[in-house]
Amino acid sequence: LQFQEYVFLQFLGLDKVPSPQKFQPVPYILKKIFQDREAAAITGGSQDLCSVKDLGVRGNVLRLLPDQGFYLYSKNLSQASSCLQKLLYFNLPAIKDKEQLTMAQLGLDLGPNTYYNLGPELELALFLVQEPRVGHSIPKPGKLFVLKSVPWPQGVLHFNLLDVAKDWNNNPQKNLGLFLEILVKGDRDSGVNFQLEDTCARLRHSLHASLLVVTLNSEQCHPSSRKRR
Amino acid sequence: SAIPANKASCKNLCHRHQLFINFRDLGWQKWIIAPKGFMANYCHGECPFSLTTSLNSSNYAFMQALMHAVDPETPQAVCIPTKLSPISMLYQDNDDNVILRHYEDMVVDECGCG
């Protein structure tokens, strides 16, 4: 059975039996796509397994990569209202070379919808990390590529990282991660100050980052048969 | 002249047999999130000449069954899947990634002589 298992695993695109240490939450979108496919298989409906209708892209393998980065506790926070700084890192090498990246969506879940305090407004900045860290130094933020105001610290934000992920996939040494900084907007009087600490502590506790990657395996998915005009 | 069809009883004739692959039997339930298993099924049974004219078989199978009837040295046509469908698998790999992947031709829906 051992040999056959290896053969079957290879067929599945795996080189050995995965033995995950901890179970990752399955995001709603993957569950939905899976259940829609199962329902279509039961009804015998035709399925294009090389397109992900819900996401509007071509692809037959969807991966949710968890963030493997860590919080940064730098003394000189860039601004007084800085709430948190985090290095985000995603392990892209899981993508096999014959797969073409068709989507890379960063998901930042700021935490559950709470109603007791709809504030303060946040400013969220994402930078590329372009220089490798020296020892345990704080990675230096490089090029800013997202600056977004968020009315309050709740809900899930999505950012298109396709070009960045393609660059990382083609040049793995460039994948040094992303530098995330969240600032509290507005002046700091004592009330806000209390909220700031409370908000930042809650954000640090609930922030969950992940990268949803869709790839198209050309060997299993022939170019979409466009109708010739 | 009509070739006497051998008296293969129905249950020996080529048809689809149920086979449920339970991932727990393979010890894979720890990393495969869904499904718990799937109906793979398989094809098995004889392909006598008479069958190739009725079951959804290929012309090639018809000719091979004819040749087998004339010269038993020629192997019989074989019972193979004629309609297959895909499955999707949701699993976790060793890098804690959650992966949804679709696999073509995993479920045998119909069999025939080919």
mmCIF file of C-alpha atoms in Angstrom:
data_model
loop_
_atom_site.group_PDB
_atom_site.id
_atom_site.type_symbol
_atom_site.label_atom_id
_atom_site.label_comp_id
_atom_site.label_asym_id
_atom_site.label_seq_id
_atom_site.Cartn_x
_atom_site.Cartn_y
_atom_site.Cartn_z
ATOM 1 C CA LEU A 1 0.000 0.000 0.000
ATOM 2 C CA GLN A 2 2.939 2.270 0.791
ATOM 3 C CA PHE A 3 4.101 2.303 -2.843
ATOM 4 C CA GLN A 4 0.580 2.730 -4.234
ATOM 5 C CA GLU A 5 -0.055 5.519 -1.746
ATOM 6 C CA TYR A 6 2.999 7.345 -3.066
ATOM 7 C CA VAL A 7 1.747 6.949 -6.640
ATOM 8 C CA PHE A 8 -1.706 8.235 -5.717
ATOM 9 C CA LEU A 9 -0.202 11.182 -3.803
ATOM 10 C CA GLN A 10 1.908 12.101 -6.817
ATOM 11 C CA PHE A 11 -1.233 11.981 -8.920
ATOM 12 C CA LEU A 12 -2.765 14.432 -6.449
ATOM 13 C CA GLY A 13 0.231 16.704 -6.971
ATOM 14 C CA LEU A 14 1.742 15.953 -3.554
ATOM 15 C CA ASP A 15 5.208 14.601 -2.804
ATOM 16 C CA LYS A 16 4.319 13.111 0.574
ATOM 17 C CA VAL A 17 1.374 12.654 2.904
ATOM 18 C CA PRO A 18 0.702 16.034 4.521
ATOM 19 C CA SER A 19 0.724 15.916 8.319
ATOM 20 C CA PRO A 20 -0.506 19.372 9.334
ATOM 21 C CA GLN A 21 0.429 20.412 12.886
ATOM 22 C CA LYS A 22 -2.499 22.746 13.361
ATOM 23 C CA PHE A 23 -5.733 23.066 11.472
ATOM 24 C CA GLN A 24 -6.275 26.247 9.502
ATOM 25 C CA PRO A 25 -9.752 27.795 9.286
ATOM 26 C CA VAL A 26 -11.331 27.136 5.889
ATOM 27 C CA PRO A 27 -12.413 30.483 4.415
ATOM 28 C CA TYR A 28 -15.997 30.906 3.364
ATOM 29 C CA ILE A 29 -15.111 31.338 -0.330
ATOM 30 C CA LEU A 30 -13.326 27.958 -0.566
ATOM 31 C CA LYS A 31 -16.163 26.205 1.252
ATOM 32 C CA LYS A 32 -18.703 27.817 -1.082
ATOM 33 C CA ILE A 33 -16.828 26.854 -4.255
ATOM 34 C CA PHE A 34 -16.380 23.290 -2.950
ATOM 35 C CA GLN A 35 -20.074 22.923 -2.083
ATOM 36 C CA ASP A 36 -21.204 24.401 -5.400
ATOM 37 C CA ARG A 37 -18.967 21.888 -7.224
ATOM 38 C CA GLU A 38 -20.307 18.990 -5.178
ATOM 39 C CA ALA A 39 -23.880 20.080 -5.892
ATOM 40 C CA ALA A 40 -23.111 20.360 -9.621
ATOM 41 C CA ALA A 41 -21.539 16.883 -9.594
ATOM 42 C CA ILE A 42 -24.686 15.432 -7.968
ATOM 43 C CA THR A 43 -27.034 17.085 -10.447
ATOM 44 C CA GLY A 44 -24.713 16.108 -13.293
ATOM 45 C CA GLY A 45 -24.443 19.726 -14.355
ATOM 46 C CA SER A 46 -21.538 20.563 -16.631
ATOM 47 C CA GLN A 47 -18.648 22.204 -14.867
ATOM 48 C CA ASP A 48 -15.712 24.199 -16.127
ATOM 49 C CA LEU A 49 -13.128 23.076 -13.590
ATOM 50 C CA CYS A 50 -10.633 25.543 -14.984
ATOM 51 C CA SER A 51 -12.580 28.678 -14.130
ATOM 52 C CA VAL A 52 -13.448 30.019 -10.698
ATOM 53 C CA LYS A 53 -16.798 31.674 -11.342
ATOM 54 C CA ASP A 54 -17.037 33.214 -7.859
ATOM 55 C CA LEU A 55 -13.737 35.019 -8.317
ATOM 56 C CA GLY A 56 -14.038 35.711 -12.042
ATOM 57 C CA VAL A 57 -10.676 34.170 -12.937
ATOM 58 C CA ARG A 58 -9.380 31.087 -14.726
ATOM 59 C CA GLY A 59 -7.745 28.502 -12.490
ATOM 60 C CA ASN A 60 -8.045 24.980 -11.159
ATOM 61 C CA VAL A 61 -6.045 25.128 -7.942
ATOM 62 C CA LEU A 62 -6.943 27.536 -5.152
ATOM 63 C CA ARG A 63 -4.604 27.935 -2.185
ATOM 64 C CA LEU A 64 -5.077 29.925 0.974
ATOM 65 C CA LEU A 65 -1.620 30.786 2.301
ATOM 66 C CA PRO A 66 -1.569 31.791 5.979
ATOM 67 C CA ASP A 67 0.592 34.734 7.066
ATOM 68 C CA GLN A 68 3.868 33.488 8.545
ATOM 69 C CA GLY A 69 5.094 36.930 9.610
ATOM 70 C CA PHE A 70 5.262 38.538 13.052
ATOM 71 C CA TYR A 71 4.543 41.765 14.942
ATOM 72 C CA LEU A 72 7.228 44.428 15.120
ATOM 73 C CA TYR A 73 7.748 46.375 18.313
ATOM 74 C CA SER A 74 9.949 49.218 17.171
ATOM 75 C CA LYS A 75 10.786 51.966 19.614
ATOM 76 C CA ASN A 76 10.601 54.742 17.046
ATOM 77 C CA LEU A 77 7.112 54.200 15.734
ATOM 78 C CA SER A 78 6.849 56.124 12.496
ATOM 79 C CA GLN A 79 4.127 58.349 13.869
ATOM 80 C CA ALA A 80 2.670 59.020 17.301
ATOM 81 C CA SER A 81 -0.640 57.515 16.244
ATOM 82 C CA SER A 82 0.912 54.258 15.035
ATOM 83 C CA CYS A 83 -1.170 51.392 16.292
ATOM 84 C CA LEU A 84 0.715 48.381 15.065
ATOM 85 C CA GLN A 85 3.421 47.315 12.672
ATOM 86 C CA LYS A 86 3.564 43.783 11.313
ATOM 87 C CA LEU A 87 5.706 41.907 8.841
ATOM 88 C CA LEU A 88 3.463 39.762 6.579
ATOM 89 C CA TYR A 89 5.118 36.791 4.900
ATOM 90 C CA PHE A 90 3.580 34.172 2.557
ATOM 91 C CA ASN A 91 5.232 30.921 1.513
ATOM 92 C CA LEU A 92 4.805 31.065 -2.256
ATOM 93 C CA PRO A 93 7.147 28.186 -3.215
ATOM 94 C CA ALA A 94 4.129 25.853 -2.750
ATOM 95 C CA ILE A 95 3.234 26.909 -6.305
ATOM 96 C CA LYS A 96 4.605 24.430 -8.832
ATOM 97 C CA ASP A 97 6.483 25.805 -11.833
ATOM 98 C CA LYS A 98 3.984 24.622 -14.472
ATOM 99 C CA GLU A 99 1.236 26.612 -12.807
ATOM 100 C CA GLN A 100 0.322 30.104 -13.984
ATOM 101 C CA LEU A 101 -0.732 32.625 -11.318
ATOM 102 C CA THR A 102 -4.125 34.097 -12.177
ATOM 103 C CA MET A 103 -5.032 35.681 -8.856
ATOM 104 C CA ALA A 104 -3.349 36.726 -5.600
ATOM 105 C CA GLN A 105 -5.666 38.445 -3.140
ATOM 106 C CA LEU A 106 -4.421 39.628 0.249
ATOM 107 C CA GLY A 107 -7.114 39.364 2.914
ATOM 108 C CA LEU A 108 -6.751 41.433 6.121
ATOM 109 C CA ASP A 109 -9.368 40.480 8.659
ATOM 110 C CA LEU A 110 -9.447 43.246 11.283
ATOM 111 C CA GLY A 111 -11.723 41.241 13.511
ATOM 112 C CA PRO A 112 -15.401 40.709 14.185
ATOM 113 C CA ASN A 113 -18.024 43.387 13.826
ATOM 114 C CA THR A 114 -18.443 44.903 17.263
ATOM 115 C CA TYR A 115 -20.954 47.625 17.928
ATOM 116 C CA TYR A 116 -19.942 49.083 21.204
ATOM 117 C CA ASN A 117 -17.426 51.506 19.744
ATOM 118 C CA LEU A 118 -17.469 52.364 16.104
ATOM 119 C CA GLY A 119 -14.178 54.097 16.085
ATOM 120 C CA PRO A 120 -11.535 55.311 15.820
ATOM 121 C CA GLU A 121 -10.899 55.755 12.129
ATOM 122 C CA LEU A 122 -7.758 53.947 10.978
ATOM 123 C CA GLU A 123 -5.227 54.473 8.241
ATOM 124 C CA LEU A 124 -3.692 51.335 6.817
ATOM 125 C CA ALA A 125 -0.390 51.377 4.918
ATOM 126 C CA LEU A 126 1.218 48.450 3.081
ATOM 127 C CA PHE A 127 4.839 48.602 1.956
ATOM 128 C CA LEU A 128 6.981 46.121 0.076
ATOM 129 C CA VAL A 129 9.999 44.976 2.091
ATOM 130 C CA GLN A 130 12.831 45.333 -0.381
ATOM 131 C CA GLU A 131 15.916 44.877 1.760
ATOM 132 C CA PRO A 132 16.679 41.714 3.706
ATOM 133 C CA ARG A 133 16.750 42.112 7.464
ATOM 134 C CA VAL A 134 20.121 42.203 9.165
ATOM 135 C CA GLY A 135 19.953 39.969 12.245
ATOM 136 C CA HIS A 136 16.887 40.851 14.294
ATOM 137 C CA SER A 137 16.656 44.376 12.989
ATOM 138 C CA ILE A 138 13.277 45.772 12.033
ATOM 139 C CA PRO A 139 12.713 45.233 8.286
ATOM 140 C CA LYS A 140 12.720 48.570 6.506
ATOM 141 C CA PRO A 141 9.507 49.458 4.667
ATOM 142 C CA GLY A 142 10.257 49.956 0.960
ATOM 143 C CA LYS A 143 7.839 51.101 -1.720
ATOM 144 C CA LEU A 144 4.377 52.090 -0.428
ATOM 145 C CA PHE A 145 1.755 50.389 -2.528
ATOM 146 C CA VAL A 146 -1.447 50.666 -0.491
ATOM 147 C CA LEU A 147 -2.667 53.554 1.681
ATOM 148 C CA LYS A 148 -6.279 53.131 2.789
ATOM 149 C CA SER A 149 -8.567 54.773 5.337
ATOM 150 C CA VAL A 150 -10.791 52.422 7.287
ATOM 151 C CA PRO A 151 -13.798 53.954 9.143
ATOM 152 C CA TRP A 152 -13.343 51.635 12.111
ATOM 153 C CA PRO A 153 -11.273 48.548 13.070
ATOM 154 C CA GLN A 154 -13.628 45.844 11.850
ATOM 155 C CA GLY A 155 -14.278 43.560 8.870
ATOM 156 C CA VAL A 156 -12.198 42.054 6.071
ATOM 157 C CA LEU A 157 -10.209 44.115 3.559
ATOM 158 C CA HIS A 158 -8.970 42.703 0.231
ATOM 159 C CA PHE A 159 -6.017 43.887 -1.854
ATOM 160 C CA ASN A 160 -4.921 42.685 -5.286
ATOM 161 C CA LEU A 161 -1.365 41.414 -5.027
ATOM 162 C CA LEU A 162 -1.160 39.633 -8.395
ATOM 163 C CA ASP A 163 1.741 41.646 -9.822
ATOM 164 C CA VAL A 164 3.694 41.432 -6.553
ATOM 165 C CA ALA A 165 3.069 37.666 -6.255
ATOM 166 C CA LYS A 166 4.101 37.090 -9.885
ATOM 167 C CA ASP A 167 7.339 38.984 -9.220
ATOM 168 C CA TRP A 168 7.964 36.951 -6.056
ATOM 169 C CA ASN A 169 7.149 33.718 -7.877
ATOM 170 C CA ASN A 170 9.585 34.556 -10.684
ATOM 171 C CA ASN A 171 12.259 35.851 -8.281
ATOM 172 C CA PRO A 172 11.796 34.006 -4.961
ATOM 173 C CA GLN A 173 14.679 35.923 -3.388
ATOM 174 C CA LYS A 174 12.565 39.081 -3.710
ATOM 175 C CA ASN A 175 9.872 37.630 -1.488
ATOM 176 C CA LEU A 176 10.854 39.436 1.731
ATOM 177 C CA GLY A 177 7.257 39.981 2.730
ATOM 178 C CA LEU A 178 5.131 43.076 3.264
ATOM 179 C CA PHE A 179 5.343 45.747 5.952
ATOM 180 C CA LEU A 180 1.906 46.554 7.369
ATOM 181 C CA GLU A 181 1.392 49.645 9.498
ATOM 182 C CA ILE A 182 -1.957 50.657 10.986
ATOM 183 C CA LEU A 183 -2.324 54.208 12.275
ATOM 184 C CA VAL A 184 -5.138 55.794 14.223
ATOM 185 C CA LYS A 185 -6.380 58.914 12.476
ATOM 186 C CA GLY A 186 -7.422 62.075 14.275
ATOM 187 C CA ASP A 187 -5.906 63.884 17.284
ATOM 188 C CA ARG A 188 -5.054 62.179 20.531
ATOM 189 C CA ASP A 189 -7.014 63.544 23.482
ATOM 190 C CA SER A 190 -7.293 61.423 26.625
ATOM 191 C CA GLY A 191 -10.539 59.690 25.500
ATOM 192 C CA VAL A 192 -9.068 58.687 22.166
ATOM 193 C CA ASN A 193 -5.882 57.726 23.950
ATOM 194 C CA PHE A 194 -7.779 55.147 25.970
ATOM 195 C CA GLN A 195 -9.515 53.918 22.781
ATOM 196 C CA LEU A 196 -6.150 53.853 20.995
ATOM 197 C CA GLU A 197 -4.625 51.398 23.440
ATOM 198 C CA ASP A 198 -7.808 49.351 23.626
ATOM 199 C CA THR A 199 -8.215 49.424 19.833
ATOM 200 C CA CYS A 200 -4.581 48.499 19.183
ATOM 201 C CA ALA A 201 -4.633 45.664 21.711
ATOM 202 C CA ARG A 202 -7.821 44.315 20.168
ATOM 203 C CA LEU A 203 -6.426 44.700 16.635
ATOM 204 C CA ARG A 204 -3.219 42.906 17.527
ATOM 205 C CA HIS A 205 -5.329 40.120 18.953
ATOM 206 C CA SER A 206 -7.810 39.773 16.102
ATOM 207 C CA LEU A 207 -5.832 40.729 12.979
ATOM 208 C CA HIS A 208 -5.631 37.736 10.614
ATOM 209 C CA ALA A 209 -3.830 37.990 7.271
ATOM 210 C CA SER A 210 -3.928 35.452 4.441
ATOM 211 C CA LEU A 211 -3.174 35.309 0.727
ATOM 212 C CA LEU A 212 -5.683 33.594 -1.593
ATOM 213 C CA VAL A 213 -3.793 32.371 -4.668
ATOM 214 C CA VAL A 214 -5.401 30.877 -7.790
ATOM 215 C CA THR A 215 -3.274 29.080 -10.353
ATOM 216 C CA LEU A 216 -4.010 27.485 -13.710
ATOM 217 C CA ASN A 217 -2.229 24.252 -14.503
ATOM 218 C CA SER A 218 -1.751 24.326 -18.270
ATOM 219 C CA GLU A 219 -1.380 20.537 -18.436
ATOM 220 C CA GLN A 220 -4.823 20.054 -16.908
ATOM 221 C CA CYS A 221 -6.525 23.117 -18.372
ATOM 222 C CA HIS A 222 -6.378 23.767 -22.077
ATOM 223 C CA PRO A 223 -6.561 27.458 -23.098
ATOM 224 C CA SER A 224 -10.170 28.607 -22.785
ATOM 225 C CA SER A 225 -11.724 27.717 -26.118
ATOM 226 C CA ARG A 226 -12.676 31.216 -27.217
ATOM 227 C CA LYS A 227 -15.254 31.240 -30.022
ATOM 228 C CA ARG A 228 -13.449 32.183 -33.216
ATOM 229 C CA ARG A 229 -15.115 35.213 -34.739
ATOM 230 C CA SER B 1 -24.247 -16.992 -40.578
ATOM 231 C CA ALA B 2 -25.376 -15.878 -37.145
ATOM 232 C CA ILE B 3 -22.694 -16.496 -34.570
ATOM 233 C CA PRO B 4 -24.129 -18.186 -31.456
ATOM 234 C CA ALA B 5 -23.867 -15.594 -28.635
ATOM 235 C CA ASN B 6 -22.240 -17.265 -25.643
ATOM 236 C CA LYS B 7 -24.569 -17.571 -22.692
ATOM 237 C CA ALA B 8 -22.745 -15.051 -20.470
ATOM 238 C CA SER B 9 -25.227 -14.389 -17.627
ATOM 239 C CA CYS B 10 -26.134 -10.724 -17.209
ATOM 240 C CA LYS B 11 -24.225 -10.235 -13.999
ATOM 241 C CA ASN B 12 -20.973 -11.225 -15.702
ATOM 242 C CA LEU B 13 -21.487 -8.725 -18.496
ATOM 243 C CA CYS B 14 -19.568 -5.455 -18.557
ATOM 244 C CA HIS B 15 -21.154 -2.909 -16.220
ATOM 245 C CA ARG B 16 -20.340 -0.314 -13.557
ATOM 246 C CA HIS B 17 -19.649 -1.613 -10.039
ATOM 247 C CA GLN B 18 -19.885 0.590 -6.970
ATOM 248 C CA LEU B 19 -16.653 1.420 -5.138
ATOM 249 C CA PHE B 20 -16.566 4.032 -2.379
ATOM 250 C CA ILE B 21 -13.059 5.314 -1.566
ATOM 251 C CA ASN B 22 -13.081 6.279 2.103
ATOM 252 C CA PHE B 23 -10.103 8.521 2.922
ATOM 253 C CA ARG B 24 -10.223 7.235 6.509
ATOM 254 C CA ASP B 25 -9.335 3.744 5.153
ATOM 255 C CA LEU B 26 -6.167 5.346 3.753
ATOM 256 C CA GLY B 27 -5.469 7.206 7.005
ATOM 257 C CA TRP B 28 -5.822 10.483 5.138
ATOM 258 C CA GLN B 29 -8.708 11.940 7.145
ATOM 259 C CA LYS B 30 -6.241 14.100 9.086
ATOM 260 C CA TRP B 31 -5.302 16.293 6.137
ATOM 261 C CA ILE B 32 -8.216 15.973 3.746
ATOM 262 C CA ILE B 33 -10.819 18.456 4.939
ATOM 263 C CA ALA B 34 -13.508 17.459 2.437
ATOM 264 C CA PRO B 35 -14.922 15.216 1.077
ATOM 265 C CA LYS B 36 -14.697 12.255 3.522
ATOM 266 C CA GLY B 37 -14.460 10.002 0.475
ATOM 267 C CA PHE B 38 -16.026 9.614 -2.951
ATOM 268 C CA MET B 39 -17.832 7.082 -5.142
ATOM 269 C CA ALA B 40 -15.050 6.142 -7.592
ATOM 270 C CA ASN B 41 -16.772 2.971 -8.969
ATOM 271 C CA TYR B 42 -15.123 0.698 -11.526
ATOM 272 C CA CYS B 43 -15.892 -1.228 -14.701
ATOM 273 C CA HIS B 44 -15.812 -4.991 -14.869
ATOM 274 C CA GLY B 45 -17.431 -7.788 -16.898
ATOM 275 C CA GLU B 46 -17.324 -9.611 -20.182
ATOM 276 C CA CYS B 47 -17.693 -8.085 -23.622
ATOM 277 C CA PRO B 48 -19.182 -10.840 -25.766
ATOM 278 C CA PHE B 49 -19.986 -10.064 -29.355
ATOM 279 C CA SER B 50 -23.723 -9.682 -28.654
ATOM 280 C CA LEU B 51 -23.056 -6.974 -26.086
ATOM 281 C CA THR B 52 -21.022 -4.798 -28.385
ATOM 282 C CA THR B 53 -24.053 -4.279 -30.585
ATOM 283 C CA SER B 54 -26.203 -3.040 -27.695
ATOM 284 C CA LEU B 55 -24.068 -1.381 -24.997
ATOM 285 C CA ASN B 56 -22.501 2.004 -25.826
ATOM 286 C CA SER B 57 -19.397 0.382 -27.254
ATOM 287 C CA SER B 58 -16.986 1.546 -29.866
ATOM 288 C CA ASN B 59 -16.910 0.199 -33.430
ATOM 289 C CA TYR B 60 -13.446 -1.033 -32.612
ATOM 290 C CA ALA B 61 -14.880 -3.146 -29.791
ATOM 291 C CA PHE B 62 -17.484 -4.525 -32.185
ATOM 292 C CA MET B 63 -14.795 -5.620 -34.635
ATOM 293 C CA GLN B 64 -12.580 -7.035 -31.887
ATOM 294 C CA ALA B 65 -15.492 -9.009 -30.398
ATOM 295 C CA LEU B 66 -16.274 -10.308 -33.896
ATOM 296 C CA MET B 67 -12.655 -11.340 -34.396
ATOM 297 C CA HIS B 68 -12.610 -13.011 -30.945
ATOM 298 C CA ALA B 69 -15.696 -14.973 -31.867
ATOM 299 C CA VAL B 70 -14.028 -16.143 -35.068
ATOM 300 C CA ASP B 71 -10.553 -16.637 -33.623
ATOM 301 C CA PRO B 72 -10.475 -17.037 -29.814
ATOM 302 C CA GLU B 73 -6.743 -16.194 -29.946
ATOM 303 C CA THR B 74 -7.793 -12.587 -30.514
ATOM 304 C CA PRO B 75 -8.438 -11.124 -27.042
ATOM 305 C CA GLN B 76 -11.977 -10.029 -26.217
ATOM 306 C CA ALA B 77 -12.918 -6.345 -26.163
ATOM 307 C CA VAL B 78 -12.511 -4.970 -22.620
ATOM 308 C CA CYS B 79 -14.887 -3.307 -20.179
ATOM 309 C CA ILE B 80 -13.824 0.360 -19.734
ATOM 310 C CA PRO B 81 -15.272 3.646 -18.456
ATOM 311 C CA THR B 82 -17.151 5.537 -21.143
ATOM 312 C CA LYS B 83 -18.284 8.480 -18.986
ATOM 313 C CA LEU B 84 -16.253 9.994 -16.132
ATOM 314 C CA SER B 85 -16.744 12.998 -13.881
ATOM 315 C CA PRO B 86 -14.480 15.120 -11.685
ATOM 316 C CA ILE B 87 -14.246 15.654 -7.948
ATOM 317 C CA SER B 88 -12.977 18.582 -5.883
ATOM 318 C CA MET B 89 -10.794 18.099 -2.826
ATOM 319 C CA LEU B 90 -10.226 20.539 0.017
ATOM 320 C CA TYR B 91 -7.080 19.682 1.955
ATOM 321 C CA GLN B 92 -4.252 21.129 4.033
ATOM 322 C CA ASP B 93 -0.602 20.707 3.034
ATOM 323 C CA ASN B 94 2.556 20.724 5.152
ATOM 324 C CA ASP B 95 2.901 24.499 4.906
ATOM 325 C CA ASP B 96 -0.478 25.044 6.599
ATOM 326 C CA ASN B 97 -1.915 26.121 3.243
ATOM 327 C CA VAL B 98 -5.573 25.232 2.654
ATOM 328 C CA ILE B 99 -5.872 24.008 -0.935
ATOM 329 C CA LEU B 100 -8.941 23.447 -3.129
ATOM 330 C CA ARG B 101 -8.072 21.416 -6.185
ATOM 331 C CA HIS B 102 -10.239 19.847 -8.875
ATOM 332 C CA TYR B 103 -9.423 16.441 -10.338
ATOM 333 C CA GLU B 104 -10.806 15.366 -13.695
ATOM 334 C CA ASP B 105 -11.998 11.799 -14.422
ATOM 335 C CA MET B 106 -12.122 10.530 -10.844
ATOM 336 C CA VAL B 107 -15.652 9.046 -10.846
ATOM 337 C CA VAL B 108 -16.821 6.309 -13.252
ATOM 338 C CA ASP B 109 -20.357 7.165 -14.356
ATOM 339 C CA GLU B 110 -20.802 4.696 -17.222
ATOM 340 C CA CYS B 111 -19.008 1.649 -18.646
ATOM 341 C CA GLY B 112 -18.812 0.118 -22.080
ATOM 342 C CA CYS B 113 -16.774 -2.255 -24.241
ATOM 343 C CA GLY B 114 -13.760 -0.623 -25.823
#
